[in-house]
Amino acid sequence: MKQNKSGFFLAEETLKIIIAVIVIIFLIYFLASLYFSSKDSEDMRFAEESLNYLTEQLNVKAAEIQLYNPKGWIITAWKKDGEMPLQCSNLGWENCICFCDDDINSKLPFITNTDLDDCNEESYCLEYSKEIFIKDGSIEIDNSPITLEINYGDKIEVNKK
């Protein structure tokens, strides 16, 4: 009889431990997702503020512009004749400039990820009246601050200094 009681006791304690481990794993997952969602919304806020600042400086024809945030994002410009991110093309914009989250997968050699893919995933875009040309297609905000050289003409040329 005693062997059955101790076996039952062992099974009951094992079940409690398994349930406790599952609850702890769920809490860790919940806290991690909460942290990353707040970080993503902070990056989006930085992108919005930086793009608004950039367009203000383009409107006053500043020769150089310094940007600080968001790190790991890219600046791209699009025109209607070619491919555009969905949020630009769906609104029928002629020209748009975007800050897009540069996906970490683009750094891996076996996964190809384009700027358009990045901009369709997570980005903040604004319509701009003049065509903007970026020499390499995009500029990465890597080491803050980055300085952009602006050349005004028929189209605005933006280059990383």
PDB file of C-alpha atoms in Angstrom:
ATOM      1  CA  MET A   1       0.000   0.000   0.000  1.00  0.00           C
ATOM      2  CA  LYS A   2       2.782   2.449   0.870  1.00  0.00           C
ATOM      3  CA  GLN A   3       4.374   2.080  -2.551  1.00  0.00           C
ATOM      4  CA  ASN A   4       1.161   3.169  -4.279  1.00  0.00           C
ATOM      5  CA  LYS A   5       0.859   6.285  -2.087  1.00  0.00           C
ATOM      6  CA  SER A   6       4.448   7.385  -2.751  1.00  0.00           C
ATOM      7  CA  GLY A   7       4.017   6.748  -6.488  1.00  0.00           C
ATOM      8  CA  PHE A   8       0.864   8.833  -6.493  1.00  0.00           C
ATOM      9  CA  PHE A   9       2.661  11.570  -4.544  1.00  0.00           C
ATOM     10  CA  LEU A  10       5.526  11.556  -7.091  1.00  0.00           C
ATOM     11  CA  ALA A  11       3.122  11.842 -10.046  1.00  0.00           C
ATOM     12  CA  GLU A  12       1.261  14.710  -8.364  1.00  0.00           C
ATOM     13  CA  GLU A  13       4.498  16.658  -7.688  1.00  0.00           C
ATOM     14  CA  THR A  14       5.746  16.038 -11.238  1.00  0.00           C
ATOM     15  CA  LEU A  15       2.511  17.412 -12.658  1.00  0.00           C
ATOM     16  CA  LYS A  16       2.841  20.534 -10.488  1.00  0.00           C
ATOM     17  CA  ILE A  17       6.415  21.083 -11.701  1.00  0.00           C
ATOM     18  CA  ILE A  18       5.406  20.680 -15.352  1.00  0.00           C
ATOM     19  CA  ILE A  19       2.546  23.170 -14.943  1.00  0.00           C
ATOM     20  CA  ALA A  20       4.873  25.636 -13.161  1.00  0.00           C
ATOM     21  CA  VAL A  21       7.441  25.396 -16.000  1.00  0.00           C
ATOM     22  CA  ILE A  22       4.717  25.980 -18.618  1.00  0.00           C
ATOM     23  CA  VAL A  23       3.456  29.043 -16.722  1.00  0.00           C
ATOM     24  CA  ILE A  24       6.985  30.452 -16.405  1.00  0.00           C
ATOM     25  CA  ILE A  25       7.632  29.960 -20.133  1.00  0.00           C
ATOM     26  CA  PHE A  26       4.334  31.703 -20.949  1.00  0.00           C
ATOM     27  CA  LEU A  27       5.242  34.658 -18.696  1.00  0.00           C
ATOM     28  CA  ILE A  28       8.680  35.000 -20.321  1.00  0.00           C
ATOM     29  CA  TYR A  29       7.063  34.953 -23.775  1.00  0.00           C
ATOM     30  CA  PHE A  30       4.470  37.538 -22.706  1.00  0.00           C
ATOM     31  CA  LEU A  31       7.095  39.896 -21.244  1.00  0.00           C
ATOM     32  CA  ALA A  32       9.359  39.561 -24.291  1.00  0.00           C
ATOM     33  CA  SER A  33       6.501  40.336 -26.691  1.00  0.00           C
ATOM     34  CA  LEU A  34       5.485  43.307 -24.566  1.00  0.00           C
ATOM     35  CA  TYR A  35       9.055  44.646 -24.644  1.00  0.00           C
ATOM     36  CA  PHE A  36       9.467  44.211 -28.409  1.00  0.00           C
ATOM     37  CA  SER A  37       6.089  45.763 -29.208  1.00  0.00           C
ATOM     38  CA  SER A  38       6.972  48.880 -27.205  1.00  0.00           C
ATOM     39  CA  LYS A  39      10.382  49.040 -28.928  1.00  0.00           C
ATOM     40  CA  ASP A  40       8.724  48.754 -32.351  1.00  0.00           C
ATOM     41  CA  SER A  41       6.278  51.554 -31.567  1.00  0.00           C
ATOM     42  CA  GLU A  42       9.166  53.717 -30.300  1.00  0.00           C
ATOM     43  CA  ASP A  43      11.106  53.102 -33.537  1.00  0.00           C
ATOM     44  CA  MET A  44       8.006  54.001 -35.564  1.00  0.00           C
ATOM     45  CA  ARG A  45       7.652  57.246 -33.591  1.00  0.00           C
ATOM     46  CA  PHE A  46      11.345  58.032 -34.244  1.00  0.00           C
ATOM     47  CA  ALA A  47      10.845  57.294 -37.958  1.00  0.00           C
ATOM     48  CA  GLU A  48       7.838  59.611 -38.123  1.00  0.00           C
ATOM     49  CA  GLU A  49       9.657  62.451 -36.344  1.00  0.00           C
ATOM     50  CA  SER A  50      12.838  62.010 -38.408  1.00  0.00           C
ATOM     51  CA  LEU A  51      10.967  61.932 -41.707  1.00  0.00           C
ATOM     52  CA  ASN A  52       8.961  65.026 -40.781  1.00  0.00           C
ATOM     53  CA  TYR A  53      12.230  66.789 -39.885  1.00  0.00           C
ATOM     54  CA  LEU A  54      13.841  65.650 -43.157  1.00  0.00           C
ATOM     55  CA  THR A  55      10.964  66.969 -45.277  1.00  0.00           C
ATOM     56  CA  GLU A  56      10.954  70.280 -43.364  1.00  0.00           C
ATOM     57  CA  GLN A  57      14.666  70.661 -44.085  1.00  0.00           C
ATOM     58  CA  LEU A  58      14.134  69.767 -47.761  1.00  0.00           C
ATOM     59  CA  ASN A  59      11.438  72.454 -47.974  1.00  0.00           C
ATOM     60  CA  VAL A  60      13.859  75.131 -46.679  1.00  0.00           C
ATOM     61  CA  LYS A  61      16.580  73.764 -49.014  1.00  0.00           C
ATOM     62  CA  ALA A  62      19.122  72.837 -46.353  1.00  0.00           C
ATOM     63  CA  ALA A  63      22.440  71.683 -47.829  1.00  0.00           C
ATOM     64  CA  GLU A  64      23.144  69.209 -45.001  1.00  0.00           C
ATOM     65  CA  ILE A  65      20.794  67.377 -42.680  1.00  0.00           C
ATOM     66  CA  GLN A  66      21.700  65.287 -39.643  1.00  0.00           C
ATOM     67  CA  LEU A  67      19.509  62.377 -38.605  1.00  0.00           C
ATOM     68  CA  TYR A  68      19.839  60.371 -35.409  1.00  0.00           C
ATOM     69  CA  ASN A  69      17.056  57.800 -35.373  1.00  0.00           C
ATOM     70  CA  PRO A  70      15.837  55.147 -35.808  1.00  0.00           C
ATOM     71  CA  LYS A  71      18.975  53.041 -35.939  1.00  0.00           C
ATOM     72  CA  GLY A  72      18.832  50.020 -38.229  1.00  0.00           C
ATOM     73  CA  TRP A  73      16.298  51.652 -40.554  1.00  0.00           C
ATOM     74  CA  ILE A  74      16.813  52.861 -44.112  1.00  0.00           C
ATOM     75  CA  ILE A  75      15.774  55.978 -46.033  1.00  0.00           C
ATOM     76  CA  THR A  76      14.357  55.290 -49.479  1.00  0.00           C
ATOM     77  CA  ALA A  77      12.618  57.350 -52.144  1.00  0.00           C
ATOM     78  CA  TRP A  78      10.115  56.126 -54.698  1.00  0.00           C
ATOM     79  CA  LYS A  79       8.418  57.514 -57.793  1.00  0.00           C
ATOM     80  CA  LYS A  80       5.191  56.436 -59.415  1.00  0.00           C
ATOM     81  CA  ASP A  81       6.745  55.138 -62.655  1.00  0.00           C
ATOM     82  CA  GLY A  82       8.464  52.250 -60.859  1.00  0.00           C
ATOM     83  CA  GLU A  83       7.694  50.028 -57.910  1.00  0.00           C
ATOM     84  CA  MET A  84       6.429  51.725 -54.764  1.00  0.00           C
ATOM     85  CA  PRO A  85       5.552  50.571 -51.262  1.00  0.00           C
ATOM     86  CA  LEU A  86       1.880  49.750 -50.867  1.00  0.00           C
ATOM     87  CA  GLN A  87       1.156  52.665 -48.568  1.00  0.00           C
ATOM     88  CA  CYS A  88       2.388  55.078 -51.278  1.00  0.00           C
ATOM     89  CA  SER A  89       0.824  53.398 -54.311  1.00  0.00           C
ATOM     90  CA  ASN A  90      -2.531  52.805 -52.600  1.00  0.00           C
ATOM     91  CA  LEU A  91      -2.810  56.535 -51.916  1.00  0.00           C
ATOM     92  CA  GLY A  92      -1.852  57.400 -55.519  1.00  0.00           C
ATOM     93  CA  TRP A  93       1.214  59.444 -54.598  1.00  0.00           C
ATOM     94  CA  GLU A  94       3.526  60.592 -57.404  1.00  0.00           C
ATOM     95  CA  ASN A  95       6.684  60.634 -55.251  1.00  0.00           C
ATOM     96  CA  CYS A  96       7.221  59.390 -51.741  1.00  0.00           C
ATOM     97  CA  ILE A  97      10.048  59.169 -49.273  1.00  0.00           C
ATOM     98  CA  CYS A  98      10.078  56.442 -46.635  1.00  0.00           C
ATOM     99  CA  PHE A  99      11.860  55.338 -43.513  1.00  0.00           C
ATOM    100  CA  CYS A 100      11.740  51.542 -43.530  1.00  0.00           C
ATOM    101  CA  ASP A 101      12.819  48.994 -40.937  1.00  0.00           C
ATOM    102  CA  ASP A 102      15.820  47.249 -42.490  1.00  0.00           C
ATOM    103  CA  ASP A 103      14.976  43.628 -41.778  1.00  0.00           C
ATOM    104  CA  ILE A 104      17.749  41.657 -40.071  1.00  0.00           C
ATOM    105  CA  ASN A 105      17.230  38.876 -42.621  1.00  0.00           C
ATOM    106  CA  SER A 106      18.747  41.118 -45.300  1.00  0.00           C
ATOM    107  CA  LYS A 107      22.122  40.695 -43.552  1.00  0.00           C
ATOM    108  CA  LEU A 108      22.091  36.936 -44.115  1.00  0.00           C
ATOM    109  CA  PRO A 109      23.712  35.774 -47.378  1.00  0.00           C
ATOM    110  CA  PHE A 110      21.152  33.094 -48.220  1.00  0.00           C
ATOM    111  CA  ILE A 111      18.044  35.287 -47.816  1.00  0.00           C
ATOM    112  CA  THR A 112      17.383  38.082 -50.274  1.00  0.00           C
ATOM    113  CA  ASN A 113      15.308  40.976 -49.048  1.00  0.00           C
ATOM    114  CA  THR A 114      14.759  44.153 -51.069  1.00  0.00           C
ATOM    115  CA  ASP A 115      14.110  47.691 -49.912  1.00  0.00           C
ATOM    116  CA  LEU A 116      10.562  47.319 -51.239  1.00  0.00           C
ATOM    117  CA  ASP A 117      10.043  44.240 -49.043  1.00  0.00           C
ATOM    118  CA  ASP A 118      11.340  46.196 -46.036  1.00  0.00           C
ATOM    119  CA  CYS A 119       9.037  49.132 -46.804  1.00  0.00           C
ATOM    120  CA  ASN A 120       5.998  46.910 -47.217  1.00  0.00           C
ATOM    121  CA  GLU A 121       6.721  45.269 -43.842  1.00  0.00           C
ATOM    122  CA  GLU A 122       7.224  48.235 -41.503  1.00  0.00           C
ATOM    123  CA  SER A 123       7.687  51.809 -42.668  1.00  0.00           C
ATOM    124  CA  TYR A 124       6.600  55.411 -42.407  1.00  0.00           C
ATOM    125  CA  CYS A 125       6.193  57.276 -45.705  1.00  0.00           C
ATOM    126  CA  LEU A 126       5.293  60.802 -46.789  1.00  0.00           C
ATOM    127  CA  GLU A 127       4.394  62.227 -50.163  1.00  0.00           C
ATOM    128  CA  TYR A 128       6.855  64.773 -51.504  1.00  0.00           C
ATOM    129  CA  SER A 129       6.186  67.173 -54.357  1.00  0.00           C
ATOM    130  CA  LYS A 130       9.573  66.781 -56.099  1.00  0.00           C
ATOM    131  CA  GLU A 131      11.322  63.617 -57.179  1.00  0.00           C
ATOM    132  CA  ILE A 132      14.017  62.508 -54.739  1.00  0.00           C
ATOM    133  CA  PHE A 133      16.993  60.484 -55.949  1.00  0.00           C
ATOM    134  CA  ILE A 134      19.146  58.421 -53.581  1.00  0.00           C
ATOM    135  CA  LYS A 135      22.340  57.206 -55.284  1.00  0.00           C
ATOM    136  CA  ASP A 136      22.451  53.629 -53.958  1.00  0.00           C
ATOM    137  CA  GLY A 137      18.676  53.280 -53.668  1.00  0.00           C
ATOM    138  CA  SER A 138      18.689  53.583 -49.894  1.00  0.00           C
ATOM    139  CA  ILE A 139      20.685  55.024 -47.036  1.00  0.00           C
ATOM    140  CA  GLU A 140      21.064  53.041 -43.822  1.00  0.00           C
ATOM    141  CA  ILE A 141      20.927  54.833 -40.483  1.00  0.00           C
ATOM    142  CA  ASP A 142      23.719  52.887 -38.833  1.00  0.00           C
ATOM    143  CA  ASN A 143      26.048  55.074 -36.769  1.00  0.00           C
ATOM    144  CA  SER A 144      24.188  58.066 -35.401  1.00  0.00           C
ATOM    145  CA  PRO A 145      24.181  60.781 -36.370  1.00  0.00           C
ATOM    146  CA  ILE A 146      24.325  60.411 -40.127  1.00  0.00           C
ATOM    147  CA  THR A 147      24.790  63.491 -42.266  1.00  0.00           C
ATOM    148  CA  LEU A 148      22.990  63.759 -45.573  1.00  0.00           C
ATOM    149  CA  GLU A 149      24.216  65.998 -48.392  1.00  0.00           C
ATOM    150  CA  ILE A 150      21.387  67.470 -50.410  1.00  0.00           C
ATOM    151  CA  ASN A 151      21.745  68.748 -54.001  1.00  0.00           C
ATOM    152  CA  TYR A 152      18.762  70.627 -55.409  1.00  0.00           C
ATOM    153  CA  GLY A 153      17.945  70.696 -59.103  1.00  0.00           C
ATOM    154  CA  ASP A 154      15.252  69.150 -61.297  1.00  0.00           C
ATOM    155  CA  LYS A 155      15.210  66.374 -58.733  1.00  0.00           C
ATOM    156  CA  ILE A 156      16.619  66.360 -55.246  1.00  0.00           C
ATOM    157  CA  GLU A 157      19.730  64.220 -54.809  1.00  0.00           C
ATOM    158  CA  VAL A 158      20.342  62.826 -51.320  1.00  0.00           C
ATOM    159  CA  ASN A 159      23.700  61.256 -50.472  1.00  0.00           C
ATOM    160  CA  LYS A 160      25.261  60.083 -47.247  1.00  0.00           C
ATOM    161  CA  LYS A 161      28.232  62.249 -46.353  1.00  0.00           C
TER     162      LYS A 161
END
